[in-house]
Amino acid sequence: MEIDPMETVEQLTEEQEENKQHRANQHLNILVAITVALLATFMGICKVKDDNIVQAMQQSQANKIDHWAFYQARNIREEVAKATELQLRLASKNAPAEQQADYLAAIDTYNKLAKEQREKKEELKKQAEQDQVDYDNANYKDDQFDLSDALLAIAISLLAVTALTKQKWLYYLSLVPTGFGVLMGVAGLLGLHIHPDALVAMLS
């Protein structure tokens, strides 16, 4: 049996190409695995922070509702005190002289009560407005984490397709949402003012 040198060379070349392709695929799989692991870890950290922010938003919302409810209660008390004071003033004009001192004392009491309720009402208003500011600030960060989560989910989907198809260009494509997703996550973690308003408005 004769050995064809050309055939042997071709077989060796094919084996070398197959080995080269196999090593390239292994290298790509390792890149995909490391990237997915890093992204999953980063998403976990962001998830913990985002959950805390959502709890803070819920607390701010509850505080705002409570403060506005107390504000309305103080407002009603103030109006009742002012109405009672007015009635006492009108009644005092027709009251006997010996009762004037009692009327004046009662008028002064309701005047002080109305003033006290007005001051407490304004304090509650400030607290309710601050609750809204706190909510908006927390919601700003929550939007950043939501965008980060969505972008990184897209990146992981692309990485999964990359692992299946062995297409290296898909890996590089996945780095685009990865970069933006990590940027938004870091912005949320560090309190950076990066907030694509148009995109957030479209998704809201």
mmCIF file of C-alpha atoms in Angstrom:
data_model
loop_
_atom_site.group_PDB
_atom_site.id
_atom_site.type_symbol
_atom_site.label_atom_id
_atom_site.label_comp_id
_atom_site.label_asym_id
_atom_site.label_seq_id
_atom_site.Cartn_x
_atom_site.Cartn_y
_atom_site.Cartn_z
ATOM 1 C CA MET A 1 0.000 0.000 0.000
ATOM 2 C CA GLU A 2 1.492 3.292 -1.066
ATOM 3 C CA ILE A 3 1.215 6.380 1.097
ATOM 4 C CA ASP A 4 0.344 9.516 -0.761
ATOM 5 C CA PRO A 5 2.486 12.305 0.722
ATOM 6 C CA MET A 6 0.050 14.994 -0.487
ATOM 7 C CA GLU A 7 -2.897 13.246 1.183
ATOM 8 C CA THR A 8 -0.943 12.954 4.420
ATOM 9 C CA VAL A 9 -0.087 16.669 4.316
ATOM 10 C CA GLU A 10 -3.735 17.537 3.671
ATOM 11 C CA GLN A 11 -4.868 15.413 6.596
ATOM 12 C CA LEU A 12 -2.295 17.037 8.864
ATOM 13 C CA THR A 13 -3.378 20.464 7.681
ATOM 14 C CA GLU A 14 -7.043 19.669 8.326
ATOM 15 C CA GLU A 15 -6.231 18.352 11.791
ATOM 16 C CA GLN A 16 -4.222 21.468 12.543
ATOM 17 C CA GLU A 17 -7.102 23.672 11.374
ATOM 18 C CA GLU A 18 -9.559 21.660 13.454
ATOM 19 C CA ASN A 19 -7.295 21.930 16.498
ATOM 20 C CA LYS A 20 -6.876 25.642 15.896
ATOM 21 C CA GLN A 21 -10.649 26.093 15.607
ATOM 22 C CA HIS A 22 -11.192 23.981 18.704
ATOM 23 C CA ARG A 23 -8.752 26.108 20.702
ATOM 24 C CA ALA A 24 -10.430 29.276 19.402
ATOM 25 C CA ASN A 25 -13.833 27.941 20.469
ATOM 26 C CA GLN A 26 -12.468 26.991 23.872
ATOM 27 C CA HIS A 27 -10.984 30.458 24.263
ATOM 28 C CA LEU A 28 -14.317 32.030 23.283
ATOM 29 C CA ASN A 29 -16.214 29.801 25.715
ATOM 30 C CA ILE A 30 -13.851 30.799 28.516
ATOM 31 C CA LEU A 31 -14.374 34.486 27.691
ATOM 32 C CA VAL A 32 -18.146 34.024 27.667
ATOM 33 C CA ALA A 33 -18.114 32.111 30.973
ATOM 34 C CA ILE A 34 -15.927 34.701 32.726
ATOM 35 C CA THR A 35 -18.019 37.592 31.373
ATOM 36 C CA VAL A 36 -21.304 35.975 32.458
ATOM 37 C CA ALA A 37 -19.896 35.229 35.924
ATOM 38 C CA LEU A 38 -18.715 38.824 36.363
ATOM 39 C CA LEU A 39 -22.016 40.234 35.120
ATOM 40 C CA ALA A 40 -24.027 37.945 37.388
ATOM 41 C CA THR A 41 -21.949 39.058 40.382
ATOM 42 C CA PHE A 42 -22.347 42.733 39.473
ATOM 43 C CA MET A 43 -26.103 42.304 38.946
ATOM 44 C CA GLY A 44 -26.366 40.640 42.370
ATOM 45 C CA ILE A 45 -24.668 43.605 44.049
ATOM 46 C CA CYS A 46 -26.905 46.055 42.193
ATOM 47 C CA LYS A 47 -29.987 44.001 43.103
ATOM 48 C CA VAL A 48 -29.243 44.282 46.828
ATOM 49 C CA LYS A 49 -28.769 48.047 46.545
ATOM 50 C CA ASP A 50 -31.867 48.443 44.371
ATOM 51 C CA ASP A 51 -34.021 46.476 46.844
ATOM 52 C CA ASN A 52 -32.895 48.815 49.634
ATOM 53 C CA ILE A 53 -33.745 51.816 47.467
ATOM 54 C CA VAL A 54 -37.216 50.425 46.705
ATOM 55 C CA GLN A 55 -37.807 49.983 50.444
ATOM 56 C CA ALA A 56 -36.717 53.587 51.018
ATOM 57 C CA MET A 57 -39.109 54.728 48.272
ATOM 58 C CA GLN A 58 -41.985 52.847 49.890
ATOM 59 C CA GLN A 59 -41.142 54.382 53.263
ATOM 60 C CA SER A 60 -40.956 57.898 51.784
ATOM 61 C CA GLN A 61 -44.298 57.375 50.059
ATOM 62 C CA ALA A 62 -45.904 56.145 53.304
ATOM 63 C CA ASN A 63 -44.403 59.085 55.238
ATOM 64 C CA LYS A 64 -45.698 61.549 52.655
ATOM 65 C CA ILE A 65 -49.229 60.146 52.870
ATOM 66 C CA ASP A 66 -49.133 60.264 56.680
ATOM 67 C CA HIS A 67 -47.791 63.815 56.768
ATOM 68 C CA TRP A 68 -50.399 65.088 54.298
ATOM 69 C CA ALA A 69 -53.132 63.333 56.319
ATOM 70 C CA PHE A 70 -51.914 65.025 59.509
ATOM 71 C CA TYR A 71 -51.658 68.291 57.564
ATOM 72 C CA GLN A 72 -55.350 68.055 56.649
ATOM 73 C CA ALA A 73 -56.241 67.235 60.253
ATOM 74 C CA ARG A 74 -54.272 70.253 61.509
ATOM 75 C CA ASN A 75 -55.930 72.399 58.849
ATOM 76 C CA ILE A 76 -59.407 71.334 60.021
ATOM 77 C CA ARG A 77 -58.476 72.037 63.641
ATOM 78 C CA GLU A 78 -57.185 75.481 62.673
ATOM 79 C CA GLU A 79 -60.376 76.304 60.763
ATOM 80 C CA VAL A 80 -62.567 75.109 63.656
ATOM 81 C CA ALA A 81 -60.525 77.186 66.136
ATOM 82 C CA LYS A 82 -60.768 80.287 63.903
ATOM 83 C CA ALA A 83 -64.527 79.813 63.438
ATOM 84 C CA THR A 84 -65.035 79.382 67.205
ATOM 85 C CA GLU A 85 -62.922 82.476 67.873
ATOM 86 C CA LEU A 86 -65.028 84.483 65.414
ATOM 87 C CA GLN A 87 -68.269 83.291 67.006
ATOM 88 C CA LEU A 88 -66.970 84.248 70.448
ATOM 89 C CA ARG A 89 -65.960 87.712 69.222
ATOM 90 C CA LEU A 90 -69.399 88.291 67.732
ATOM 91 C CA ALA A 91 -71.127 86.954 70.860
ATOM 92 C CA SER A 92 -68.975 89.087 73.165
ATOM 93 C CA LYS A 93 -70.361 92.285 71.667
ATOM 94 C CA ASN A 94 -73.808 91.523 73.098
ATOM 95 C CA ALA A 95 -72.572 89.928 76.340
ATOM 96 C CA PRO A 96 -72.889 91.687 79.721
ATOM 97 C CA ALA A 97 -69.836 93.561 80.977
ATOM 98 C CA GLU A 98 -69.191 91.022 83.747
ATOM 99 C CA GLN A 99 -68.808 88.237 81.094
ATOM 100 C CA GLN A 100 -66.417 90.160 78.862
ATOM 101 C CA ALA A 101 -63.350 88.858 80.707
ATOM 102 C CA ASP A 102 -64.487 85.260 80.180
ATOM 103 C CA TYR A 103 -65.112 85.892 76.491
ATOM 104 C CA LEU A 104 -61.711 87.532 76.048
ATOM 105 C CA ALA A 105 -60.002 84.583 77.782
ATOM 106 C CA ALA A 106 -61.839 82.104 75.544
ATOM 107 C CA ILE A 107 -61.075 84.185 72.437
ATOM 108 C CA ASP A 108 -57.379 84.278 73.384
ATOM 109 C CA THR A 109 -57.370 80.502 73.951
ATOM 110 C CA TYR A 110 -58.834 79.754 70.506
ATOM 111 C CA ASN A 111 -56.581 82.357 68.886
ATOM 112 C CA LYS A 112 -53.524 80.586 70.337
ATOM 113 C CA LEU A 113 -54.939 77.205 69.308
ATOM 114 C CA ALA A 114 -55.438 78.383 65.713
ATOM 115 C CA LYS A 115 -51.908 79.801 65.627
ATOM 116 C CA GLU A 116 -50.459 76.578 67.067
ATOM 117 C CA GLN A 117 -52.307 74.433 64.511
ATOM 118 C CA ARG A 118 -51.151 76.718 61.693
ATOM 119 C CA GLU A 119 -47.493 76.382 62.744
ATOM 120 C CA LYS A 120 -47.743 72.593 63.096
ATOM 121 C CA LYS A 121 -49.558 72.425 59.758
ATOM 122 C CA GLU A 122 -46.745 74.281 57.989
ATOM 123 C CA GLU A 123 -44.171 71.997 59.614
ATOM 124 C CA LEU A 124 -46.061 68.944 58.332
ATOM 125 C CA LYS A 125 -46.218 70.503 54.867
ATOM 126 C CA LYS A 126 -42.437 70.878 54.834
ATOM 127 C CA GLN A 127 -42.013 67.266 55.956
ATOM 128 C CA ALA A 128 -44.395 66.020 53.242
ATOM 129 C CA GLU A 129 -42.538 68.032 50.581
ATOM 130 C CA GLN A 130 -39.211 66.623 51.836
ATOM 131 C CA ASP A 131 -40.703 63.124 51.634
ATOM 132 C CA GLN A 132 -41.469 63.790 47.947
ATOM 133 C CA VAL A 133 -37.893 64.989 47.377
ATOM 134 C CA ASP A 134 -36.543 61.849 49.073
ATOM 135 C CA TYR A 135 -38.843 59.702 46.928
ATOM 136 C CA ASP A 136 -37.750 61.434 43.709
ATOM 137 C CA ASN A 137 -34.066 61.054 44.610
ATOM 138 C CA ALA A 138 -34.534 57.356 45.330
ATOM 139 C CA ASN A 139 -36.582 56.892 42.153
ATOM 140 C CA TYR A 140 -33.740 58.494 40.163
ATOM 141 C CA LYS A 141 -31.366 55.773 41.391
ATOM 142 C CA ASP A 142 -34.002 53.080 40.936
ATOM 143 C CA ASP A 143 -34.281 54.054 37.254
ATOM 144 C CA GLN A 144 -30.512 53.677 36.901
ATOM 145 C CA PHE A 145 -30.582 50.175 38.362
ATOM 146 C CA ASP A 146 -33.595 49.206 36.228
ATOM 147 C CA LEU A 147 -31.766 50.284 33.064
ATOM 148 C CA SER A 148 -28.621 48.477 34.208
ATOM 149 C CA ASP A 149 -30.605 45.292 34.842
ATOM 150 C CA ALA A 150 -32.302 45.440 31.428
ATOM 151 C CA LEU A 151 -29.064 46.122 29.520
ATOM 152 C CA LEU A 152 -27.133 43.389 31.325
ATOM 153 C CA ALA A 153 -29.966 40.917 30.687
ATOM 154 C CA ILE A 154 -29.660 41.704 26.959
ATOM 155 C CA ALA A 155 -25.888 41.234 27.204
ATOM 156 C CA ILE A 156 -26.244 37.826 28.878
ATOM 157 C CA SER A 157 -28.744 36.757 26.200
ATOM 158 C CA LEU A 158 -26.230 37.681 23.508
ATOM 159 C CA LEU A 159 -23.517 35.804 25.375
ATOM 160 C CA ALA A 160 -25.736 32.717 25.484
ATOM 161 C CA VAL A 161 -26.210 32.915 21.714
ATOM 162 C CA THR A 162 -22.451 33.410 21.356
ATOM 163 C CA ALA A 163 -21.768 30.204 23.299
ATOM 164 C CA LEU A 164 -24.150 28.296 21.030
ATOM 165 C CA THR A 165 -23.093 29.699 17.661
ATOM 166 C CA LYS A 166 -19.365 30.204 18.421
ATOM 167 C CA GLN A 167 -19.547 33.558 16.593
ATOM 168 C CA LYS A 168 -16.893 35.843 18.052
ATOM 169 C CA TRP A 169 -18.512 38.990 16.610
ATOM 170 C CA LEU A 170 -21.554 38.293 18.806
ATOM 171 C CA TYR A 171 -19.286 38.407 21.848
ATOM 172 C CA TYR A 172 -18.023 41.848 20.839
ATOM 173 C CA LEU A 173 -21.603 42.940 20.155
ATOM 174 C CA SER A 174 -22.600 41.849 23.675
ATOM 175 C CA LEU A 175 -19.967 44.199 25.096
ATOM 176 C CA VAL A 176 -22.039 47.211 23.960
ATOM 177 C CA PRO A 177 -25.019 46.604 26.311
ATOM 178 C CA THR A 178 -22.530 45.295 28.873
ATOM 179 C CA GLY A 179 -20.666 48.607 28.909
ATOM 180 C CA PHE A 180 -23.807 50.730 29.192
ATOM 181 C CA GLY A 181 -25.316 48.366 31.775
ATOM 182 C CA VAL A 182 -22.238 48.483 33.979
ATOM 183 C CA LEU A 183 -22.093 52.271 33.581
ATOM 184 C CA MET A 184 -25.692 52.674 34.794
ATOM 185 C CA GLY A 185 -25.090 50.239 37.660
ATOM 186 C CA VAL A 186 -21.972 52.090 38.794
ATOM 187 C CA ALA A 187 -23.871 55.391 38.499
ATOM 188 C CA GLY A 188 -26.545 54.009 40.826
ATOM 189 C CA LEU A 189 -24.017 52.644 43.301
ATOM 190 C CA LEU A 190 -21.884 55.806 43.414
ATOM 191 C CA GLY A 191 -24.702 58.351 43.042
ATOM 192 C CA LEU A 192 -23.506 59.692 39.691
ATOM 193 C CA HIS A 193 -25.893 61.936 37.756
ATOM 194 C CA ILE A 194 -26.210 59.824 34.624
ATOM 195 C CA HIS A 195 -29.854 59.458 33.653
ATOM 196 C CA PRO A 196 -31.054 59.087 30.037
ATOM 197 C CA ASP A 197 -34.382 60.884 30.586
ATOM 198 C CA ALA A 198 -35.742 60.198 27.094
ATOM 199 C CA LEU A 199 -35.140 56.456 27.406
ATOM 200 C CA VAL A 200 -36.560 56.345 30.938
ATOM 201 C CA ALA A 201 -39.652 58.276 29.819
ATOM 202 C CA MET A 202 -40.164 55.871 26.926
ATOM 203 C CA LEU A 203 -39.923 52.831 29.210
ATOM 204 C CA SER A 204 -42.027 54.326 32.034
#
